[in-house]
């Protein structure tokens, strides 16, 4: 079963608008990662936030993490057509292992 | 540094055959993970190797196996292929689990 569930499943916005995606998970985590996938290709890592962090920024990306609610959000500001992709959250549990579980993904379409 | 490479990129097999996929991680990365991605099941964790040892395994039948060599290159094998094995198989490497994973472009397997 999926550890993470993204919401919404699909999102369509106009270029220049902000896009927000949410991720909920079930168990305690070591870190949470967001990835982007363009049209059935490999995943590209966007940002990693650790369980003791609440917010992280990278360029136009802002990620928040609320461990009490077991949820995270990814905000993309001033979206561009090139941001059109599927976005996945992935949770890593503690233990030094690479046991990462991916969510179901959000398909973002940015209309020029 | 060169990224994660996967070979072959595309593969067509028939039911009952077996297949071997190869993954070369980023130089210096000792952790290699494999994922299966299908439209219906999303991204599913197959297994993770670290220093030639399988440390984690997902919920897949024994037909799915893998190994890692001393140079960290990894192979996964699927025996007695079924139609449902048609998928994009992604390999990812990381330096220190469970940190950021770097994904290869994937191998798209079609089973007829």
PDB file of C-alpha atoms in Angstrom:
ATOM      1  CA  UNK A   1       0.000   0.000   0.000  1.00  0.00           C
ATOM      2  CA  UNK A   2       1.099   3.579  -0.580  1.00  0.00           C
ATOM      3  CA  UNK A   3       2.553   5.397   2.395  1.00  0.00           C
ATOM      4  CA  UNK A   4       1.839   8.792   0.891  1.00  0.00           C
ATOM      5  CA  UNK A   5      -1.269  10.125  -0.712  1.00  0.00           C
ATOM      6  CA  UNK A   6      -1.114  13.295  -2.748  1.00  0.00           C
ATOM      7  CA  UNK A   7      -3.960  15.688  -3.093  1.00  0.00           C
ATOM      8  CA  UNK A   8      -5.243  16.744  -5.528  1.00  0.00           C
ATOM      9  CA  UNK A   9      -4.693  13.961  -8.043  1.00  0.00           C
ATOM     10  CA  UNK A  10      -4.731  16.496 -10.855  1.00  0.00           C
ATOM     11  CA  UNK A  11      -4.361  20.251 -10.997  1.00  0.00           C
ATOM     12  CA  UNK A  12      -4.675  22.641 -13.918  1.00  0.00           C
ATOM     13  CA  UNK A  13      -3.600  26.269 -13.572  1.00  0.00           C
ATOM     14  CA  UNK A  14      -2.634  29.226 -15.715  1.00  0.00           C
ATOM     15  CA  UNK A  15       0.988  30.214 -16.155  1.00  0.00           C
ATOM     16  CA  UNK A  16       2.014  32.649 -13.449  1.00  0.00           C
ATOM     17  CA  UNK A  17      -0.326  31.228 -10.823  1.00  0.00           C
ATOM     18  CA  UNK A  18       0.808  29.325  -7.765  1.00  0.00           C
ATOM     19  CA  UNK A  19       0.316  25.590  -7.444  1.00  0.00           C
ATOM     20  CA  UNK A  20      -0.093  23.793  -4.134  1.00  0.00           C
ATOM     21  CA  UNK A  21       0.059  20.051  -3.685  1.00  0.00           C
ATOM     22  CA  UNK A  22      -0.449  18.159  -0.468  1.00  0.00           C
ATOM     23  CA  UNK A  23       0.881  14.868   0.768  1.00  0.00           C
ATOM     24  CA  UNK A  24      -0.319  12.821   3.712  1.00  0.00           C
ATOM     25  CA  UNK A  25       1.488   9.820   5.130  1.00  0.00           C
ATOM     26  CA  UNK A  26       0.863   7.208   7.776  1.00  0.00           C
ATOM     27  CA  UNK A  27       3.946   6.356   9.803  1.00  0.00           C
ATOM     28  CA  UNK A  28       6.833   8.200  11.446  1.00  0.00           C
ATOM     29  CA  UNK A  29       9.443   9.312   8.994  1.00  0.00           C
ATOM     30  CA  UNK A  30      13.093  10.239   8.812  1.00  0.00           C
ATOM     31  CA  UNK A  31      12.576  12.639   5.936  1.00  0.00           C
ATOM     32  CA  UNK A  32      10.148  13.489   3.182  1.00  0.00           C
ATOM     33  CA  UNK A  33      11.190  14.121  -0.382  1.00  0.00           C
ATOM     34  CA  UNK A  34       9.448  15.652  -3.360  1.00  0.00           C
ATOM     35  CA  UNK A  35      10.157  14.521  -6.892  1.00  0.00           C
ATOM     36  CA  UNK A  36       9.031  15.604 -10.335  1.00  0.00           C
ATOM     37  CA  UNK A  37       8.465  13.291 -13.283  1.00  0.00           C
ATOM     38  CA  UNK A  38       8.016  14.480 -16.824  1.00  0.00           C
ATOM     39  CA  UNK A  39       5.867  12.265 -19.010  1.00  0.00           C
ATOM     40  CA  UNK A  40       6.941   8.760 -17.985  1.00  0.00           C
ATOM     41  CA  UNK A  41      10.619   9.543 -17.624  1.00  0.00           C
ATOM     42  CA  UNK A  42      12.885   9.223 -14.620  1.00  0.00           C
ATOM     43  CA  UNK A  43      12.192  11.175 -11.474  1.00  0.00           C
ATOM     44  CA  UNK A  44      14.032  14.358 -10.615  1.00  0.00           C
ATOM     45  CA  UNK A  45      14.646  15.188  -6.983  1.00  0.00           C
ATOM     46  CA  UNK A  46      13.274  18.584  -5.966  1.00  0.00           C
ATOM     47  CA  UNK A  47      13.684  18.962  -2.247  1.00  0.00           C
ATOM     48  CA  UNK A  48      14.223  16.944   0.932  1.00  0.00           C
ATOM     49  CA  UNK A  49      12.858  18.037   4.282  1.00  0.00           C
ATOM     50  CA  UNK A  50      13.835  16.295   7.491  1.00  0.00           C
ATOM     51  CA  UNK A  51      11.444  15.344  10.242  1.00  0.00           C
ATOM     52  CA  UNK A  52      12.819  18.078  12.520  1.00  0.00           C
ATOM     53  CA  UNK A  53      12.325  20.802   9.907  1.00  0.00           C
ATOM     54  CA  UNK A  54       9.107  22.681   9.310  1.00  0.00           C
ATOM     55  CA  UNK A  55       9.760  24.608   6.118  1.00  0.00           C
ATOM     56  CA  UNK A  56      12.267  24.618   3.302  1.00  0.00           C
ATOM     57  CA  UNK A  57      12.749  26.724   0.193  1.00  0.00           C
ATOM     58  CA  UNK A  58      14.469  26.084  -3.089  1.00  0.00           C
ATOM     59  CA  UNK A  59      14.031  28.677  -5.802  1.00  0.00           C
ATOM     60  CA  UNK A  60      10.317  28.872  -6.582  1.00  0.00           C
ATOM     61  CA  UNK A  61       9.593  25.849  -4.402  1.00  0.00           C
ATOM     62  CA  UNK A  62       8.438  25.950  -0.827  1.00  0.00           C
ATOM     63  CA  UNK A  63       7.861  22.791   1.190  1.00  0.00           C
ATOM     64  CA  UNK A  64       6.270  22.556   4.596  1.00  0.00           C
ATOM     65  CA  UNK A  65       6.127  19.581   6.903  1.00  0.00           C
ATOM     66  CA  UNK A  66       3.726  19.035   9.786  1.00  0.00           C
ATOM     67  CA  UNK A  67       4.709  15.838  11.552  1.00  0.00           C
ATOM     68  CA  UNK A  68       1.840  16.108  14.028  1.00  0.00           C
ATOM     69  CA  UNK A  69      -0.612  15.928  11.120  1.00  0.00           C
ATOM     70  CA  UNK A  70       1.621  13.646   9.079  1.00  0.00           C
ATOM     71  CA  UNK A  71       1.333  15.940   6.119  1.00  0.00           C
ATOM     72  CA  UNK A  72       3.451  18.021   3.782  1.00  0.00           C
ATOM     73  CA  UNK A  73       2.747  20.561   1.106  1.00  0.00           C
ATOM     74  CA  UNK A  74       4.647  21.674  -1.971  1.00  0.00           C
ATOM     75  CA  UNK A  75       4.078  25.179  -3.266  1.00  0.00           C
ATOM     76  CA  UNK A  76       5.324  26.192  -6.696  1.00  0.00           C
ATOM     77  CA  UNK A  77       5.160  29.947  -7.136  1.00  0.00           C
ATOM     78  CA  UNK A  78       4.834  31.805 -10.435  1.00  0.00           C
ATOM     79  CA  UNK A  79       4.335  28.559 -12.352  1.00  0.00           C
ATOM     80  CA  UNK A  80       5.653  28.078 -15.870  1.00  0.00           C
ATOM     81  CA  UNK A  81       4.579  25.774 -18.675  1.00  0.00           C
ATOM     82  CA  UNK A  82       7.780  23.798 -18.044  1.00  0.00           C
ATOM     83  CA  UNK A  83       6.469  22.913 -14.577  1.00  0.00           C
ATOM     84  CA  UNK A  84       3.885  20.646 -16.222  1.00  0.00           C
ATOM     85  CA  UNK A  85       4.683  17.231 -14.770  1.00  0.00           C
ATOM     86  CA  UNK A  86       3.665  14.720 -12.129  1.00  0.00           C
ATOM     87  CA  UNK A  87       4.820  15.466  -8.617  1.00  0.00           C
ATOM     88  CA  UNK A  88       5.399  12.767  -6.019  1.00  0.00           C
ATOM     89  CA  UNK A  89       6.108  12.856  -2.343  1.00  0.00           C
ATOM     90  CA  UNK A  90       8.249  10.095  -0.920  1.00  0.00           C
ATOM     91  CA  UNK A  91       8.724   9.218   2.696  1.00  0.00           C
ATOM     92  CA  UNK A  92      11.806   7.611   4.157  1.00  0.00           C
ATOM     93  CA  UNK A  93      11.583   5.793   7.451  1.00  0.00           C
ATOM     94  CA  UNK A  94      14.295   5.720  10.072  1.00  0.00           C
ATOM     95  CA  UNK A  95      16.859   2.969  10.292  1.00  0.00           C
ATOM     96  CA  UNK A  96      19.604   3.898   7.876  1.00  0.00           C
ATOM     97  CA  UNK A  97      17.908   2.024   5.108  1.00  0.00           C
ATOM     98  CA  UNK A  98      16.810   3.337   1.787  1.00  0.00           C
ATOM     99  CA  UNK A  99      13.203   2.324   2.231  1.00  0.00           C
ATOM    100  CA  UNK A 100      11.386   5.064   0.446  1.00  0.00           C
ATOM    101  CA  UNK A 101       7.694   4.849  -0.268  1.00  0.00           C
ATOM    102  CA  UNK A 102       6.144   7.016  -2.948  1.00  0.00           C
ATOM    103  CA  UNK A 103       2.737   8.565  -2.968  1.00  0.00           C
ATOM    104  CA  UNK A 104       0.248   8.419  -5.781  1.00  0.00           C
ATOM    105  CA  UNK A 105       1.317  11.685  -7.369  1.00  0.00           C
ATOM    106  CA  UNK A 106      -0.295  14.929  -8.480  1.00  0.00           C
ATOM    107  CA  UNK A 107      -0.495  15.685 -12.199  1.00  0.00           C
ATOM    108  CA  UNK A 108       0.082  19.369 -12.696  1.00  0.00           C
ATOM    109  CA  UNK A 109      -0.777  21.069 -15.953  1.00  0.00           C
ATOM    110  CA  UNK A 110       0.325  24.660 -16.424  1.00  0.00           C
ATOM    111  CA  UNK A 111      -1.468  26.334 -19.302  1.00  0.00           C
ATOM    112  CA  UNK A 112       0.550  28.983 -21.165  1.00  0.00           C
TER     113      UNK A 112
ATOM    114  CA  UNK B   1      29.598  13.312 -12.627  1.00  0.00           C
ATOM    115  CA  UNK B   2      27.668  11.043 -14.912  1.00  0.00           C
ATOM    116  CA  UNK B   3      24.115  10.331 -13.827  1.00  0.00           C
ATOM    117  CA  UNK B   4      22.433   7.021 -13.227  1.00  0.00           C
ATOM    118  CA  UNK B   5      22.304   4.968 -16.385  1.00  0.00           C
ATOM    119  CA  UNK B   6      19.972   2.122 -17.184  1.00  0.00           C
ATOM    120  CA  UNK B   7      20.116  -0.368 -19.991  1.00  0.00           C
ATOM    121  CA  UNK B   8      18.314  -1.239 -22.073  1.00  0.00           C
ATOM    122  CA  UNK B   9      15.900   1.663 -22.369  1.00  0.00           C
ATOM    123  CA  UNK B  10      13.177  -0.331 -24.076  1.00  0.00           C
ATOM    124  CA  UNK B  11      12.464  -4.016 -24.122  1.00  0.00           C
ATOM    125  CA  UNK B  12       9.773  -6.227 -25.590  1.00  0.00           C
ATOM    126  CA  UNK B  13       9.399  -9.763 -24.287  1.00  0.00           C
ATOM    127  CA  UNK B  14       6.763 -12.470 -24.422  1.00  0.00           C
ATOM    128  CA  UNK B  15       5.071 -14.210 -21.536  1.00  0.00           C
ATOM    129  CA  UNK B  16       7.174 -16.862 -19.882  1.00  0.00           C
ATOM    130  CA  UNK B  17      10.494 -15.345 -20.872  1.00  0.00           C
ATOM    131  CA  UNK B  18      12.923 -13.796 -18.450  1.00  0.00           C
ATOM    132  CA  UNK B  19      14.604 -10.422 -18.525  1.00  0.00           C
ATOM    133  CA  UNK B  20      17.623  -8.776 -16.942  1.00  0.00           C
ATOM    134  CA  UNK B  21      17.852  -5.033 -16.483  1.00  0.00           C
ATOM    135  CA  UNK B  22      21.014  -3.180 -15.628  1.00  0.00           C
ATOM    136  CA  UNK B  23      21.705  -0.060 -13.613  1.00  0.00           C
ATOM    137  CA  UNK B  24      24.930   1.862 -13.137  1.00  0.00           C
ATOM    138  CA  UNK B  25      24.752   4.265 -10.186  1.00  0.00           C
ATOM    139  CA  UNK B  26      26.449   7.597  -9.822  1.00  0.00           C
ATOM    140  CA  UNK B  27      30.110   7.131  -9.002  1.00  0.00           C
ATOM    141  CA  UNK B  28      30.567   6.790  -5.258  1.00  0.00           C
ATOM    142  CA  UNK B  29      26.965   5.856  -4.545  1.00  0.00           C
ATOM    143  CA  UNK B  30      26.694   2.523  -2.811  1.00  0.00           C
ATOM    144  CA  UNK B  31      22.927   2.306  -2.412  1.00  0.00           C
ATOM    145  CA  UNK B  32      20.845   1.240  -5.393  1.00  0.00           C
ATOM    146  CA  UNK B  33      17.081   0.894  -5.300  1.00  0.00           C
ATOM    147  CA  UNK B  34      14.662  -0.433  -7.884  1.00  0.00           C
ATOM    148  CA  UNK B  35      11.076   0.631  -8.464  1.00  0.00           C
ATOM    149  CA  UNK B  36       8.292  -0.526 -10.722  1.00  0.00           C
ATOM    150  CA  UNK B  37       5.932   2.081 -12.098  1.00  0.00           C
ATOM    151  CA  UNK B  38       2.595   1.219 -13.668  1.00  0.00           C
ATOM    152  CA  UNK B  39      -0.465   3.379 -14.319  1.00  0.00           C
ATOM    153  CA  UNK B  40      -2.560   1.261 -11.973  1.00  0.00           C
ATOM    154  CA  UNK B  41      -0.190   0.736  -9.042  1.00  0.00           C
ATOM    155  CA  UNK B  42       1.989   3.814  -9.262  1.00  0.00           C
ATOM    156  CA  UNK B  43       5.559   3.656  -8.007  1.00  0.00           C
ATOM    157  CA  UNK B  44       6.226   0.464  -6.106  1.00  0.00           C
ATOM    158  CA  UNK B  45       9.463  -0.255  -4.251  1.00  0.00           C
ATOM    159  CA  UNK B  46      11.121  -3.475  -5.397  1.00  0.00           C
ATOM    160  CA  UNK B  47      14.362  -3.705  -3.438  1.00  0.00           C
ATOM    161  CA  UNK B  48      17.400  -1.861  -2.209  1.00  0.00           C
ATOM    162  CA  UNK B  49      21.019  -2.955  -2.306  1.00  0.00           C
ATOM    163  CA  UNK B  50      23.872  -1.529  -0.337  1.00  0.00           C
ATOM    164  CA  UNK B  51      27.422  -2.846  -0.594  1.00  0.00           C
ATOM    165  CA  UNK B  52      26.253  -5.942  -2.460  1.00  0.00           C
ATOM    166  CA  UNK B  53      23.654  -6.822   0.197  1.00  0.00           C
ATOM    167  CA  UNK B  54      19.914  -6.672  -0.264  1.00  0.00           C
ATOM    168  CA  UNK B  55      18.667  -4.713   2.716  1.00  0.00           C
ATOM    169  CA  UNK B  56      15.034  -4.156   1.834  1.00  0.00           C
ATOM    170  CA  UNK B  57      12.537  -5.884  -0.342  1.00  0.00           C
ATOM    171  CA  UNK B  58       9.107  -4.750  -1.430  1.00  0.00           C
ATOM    172  CA  UNK B  59       6.012  -6.855  -1.757  1.00  0.00           C
ATOM    173  CA  UNK B  60       6.793  -8.612  -5.027  1.00  0.00           C
ATOM    174  CA  UNK B  61       6.847 -12.311  -5.874  1.00  0.00           C
ATOM    175  CA  UNK B  62      10.060 -14.290  -5.938  1.00  0.00           C
ATOM    176  CA  UNK B  63      10.166 -13.985  -9.728  1.00  0.00           C
ATOM    177  CA  UNK B  64      11.692 -10.578  -9.099  1.00  0.00           C
ATOM    178  CA  UNK B  65      15.288 -10.731  -7.967  1.00  0.00           C
ATOM    179  CA  UNK B  66      18.343  -8.593  -8.076  1.00  0.00           C
ATOM    180  CA  UNK B  67      21.951  -8.305  -7.187  1.00  0.00           C
ATOM    181  CA  UNK B  68      24.661  -5.730  -6.776  1.00  0.00           C
ATOM    182  CA  UNK B  69      28.258  -6.064  -7.809  1.00  0.00           C
ATOM    183  CA  UNK B  70      31.370  -4.859  -6.050  1.00  0.00           C
ATOM    184  CA  UNK B  71      31.459  -1.754  -8.279  1.00  0.00           C
ATOM    185  CA  UNK B  72      27.887  -0.937  -7.100  1.00  0.00           C
ATOM    186  CA  UNK B  73      26.354  -1.700 -10.462  1.00  0.00           C
ATOM    187  CA  UNK B  74      23.103  -3.545 -10.061  1.00  0.00           C
ATOM    188  CA  UNK B  75      20.953  -5.880 -12.073  1.00  0.00           C
ATOM    189  CA  UNK B  76      17.405  -6.973 -11.607  1.00  0.00           C
ATOM    190  CA  UNK B  77      15.933 -10.080 -13.088  1.00  0.00           C
ATOM    191  CA  UNK B  78      12.338 -11.031 -13.708  1.00  0.00           C
ATOM    192  CA  UNK B  79      11.682 -14.657 -14.557  1.00  0.00           C
ATOM    193  CA  UNK B  80       8.586 -16.197 -16.109  1.00  0.00           C
ATOM    194  CA  UNK B  81       7.276 -12.869 -17.307  1.00  0.00           C
ATOM    195  CA  UNK B  82       3.586 -12.098 -17.030  1.00  0.00           C
ATOM    196  CA  UNK B  83       1.555  -9.496 -18.888  1.00  0.00           C
ATOM    197  CA  UNK B  84       1.235  -7.528 -15.654  1.00  0.00           C
ATOM    198  CA  UNK B  85       4.993  -7.070 -15.505  1.00  0.00           C
ATOM    199  CA  UNK B  86       4.762  -4.510 -18.289  1.00  0.00           C
ATOM    200  CA  UNK B  87       5.980  -1.345 -16.623  1.00  0.00           C
ATOM    201  CA  UNK B  88       8.625   1.303 -16.358  1.00  0.00           C
ATOM    202  CA  UNK B  89      11.425   0.018 -14.156  1.00  0.00           C
ATOM    203  CA  UNK B  90      13.353   2.748 -12.427  1.00  0.00           C
ATOM    204  CA  UNK B  91      16.675   2.514 -10.717  1.00  0.00           C
ATOM    205  CA  UNK B  92      17.895   5.087  -8.224  1.00  0.00           C
ATOM    206  CA  UNK B  93      21.153   5.549  -6.382  1.00  0.00           C
ATOM    207  CA  UNK B  94      22.028   7.458  -3.268  1.00  0.00           C
ATOM    208  CA  UNK B  95      25.144   8.249  -1.330  1.00  0.00           C
ATOM    209  CA  UNK B  96      23.897   7.728   2.203  1.00  0.00           C
ATOM    210  CA  UNK B  97      20.472   6.169   2.729  1.00  0.00           C
ATOM    211  CA  UNK B  98      17.813   7.312   3.289  1.00  0.00           C
ATOM    212  CA  UNK B  99      18.858  10.528   1.622  1.00  0.00           C
ATOM    213  CA  UNK B 100      18.186  11.963  -1.803  1.00  0.00           C
ATOM    214  CA  UNK B 101      17.875   9.432  -4.574  1.00  0.00           C
ATOM    215  CA  UNK B 102      19.002  10.097  -8.111  1.00  0.00           C
ATOM    216  CA  UNK B 103      16.972   8.294 -10.716  1.00  0.00           C
ATOM    217  CA  UNK B 104      17.907   6.853 -14.046  1.00  0.00           C
ATOM    218  CA  UNK B 105      15.716   7.294 -17.141  1.00  0.00           C
ATOM    219  CA  UNK B 106      14.135   3.891 -16.653  1.00  0.00           C
ATOM    220  CA  UNK B 107      13.679   0.769 -18.712  1.00  0.00           C
ATOM    221  CA  UNK B 108      10.289   0.408 -20.330  1.00  0.00           C
ATOM    222  CA  UNK B 109       9.354  -3.266 -20.484  1.00  0.00           C
ATOM    223  CA  UNK B 110       6.478  -4.505 -22.582  1.00  0.00           C
ATOM    224  CA  UNK B 111       5.359  -8.092 -22.129  1.00  0.00           C
ATOM    225  CA  UNK B 112       3.251  -9.536 -24.950  1.00  0.00           C
TER     226      UNK B 112
END
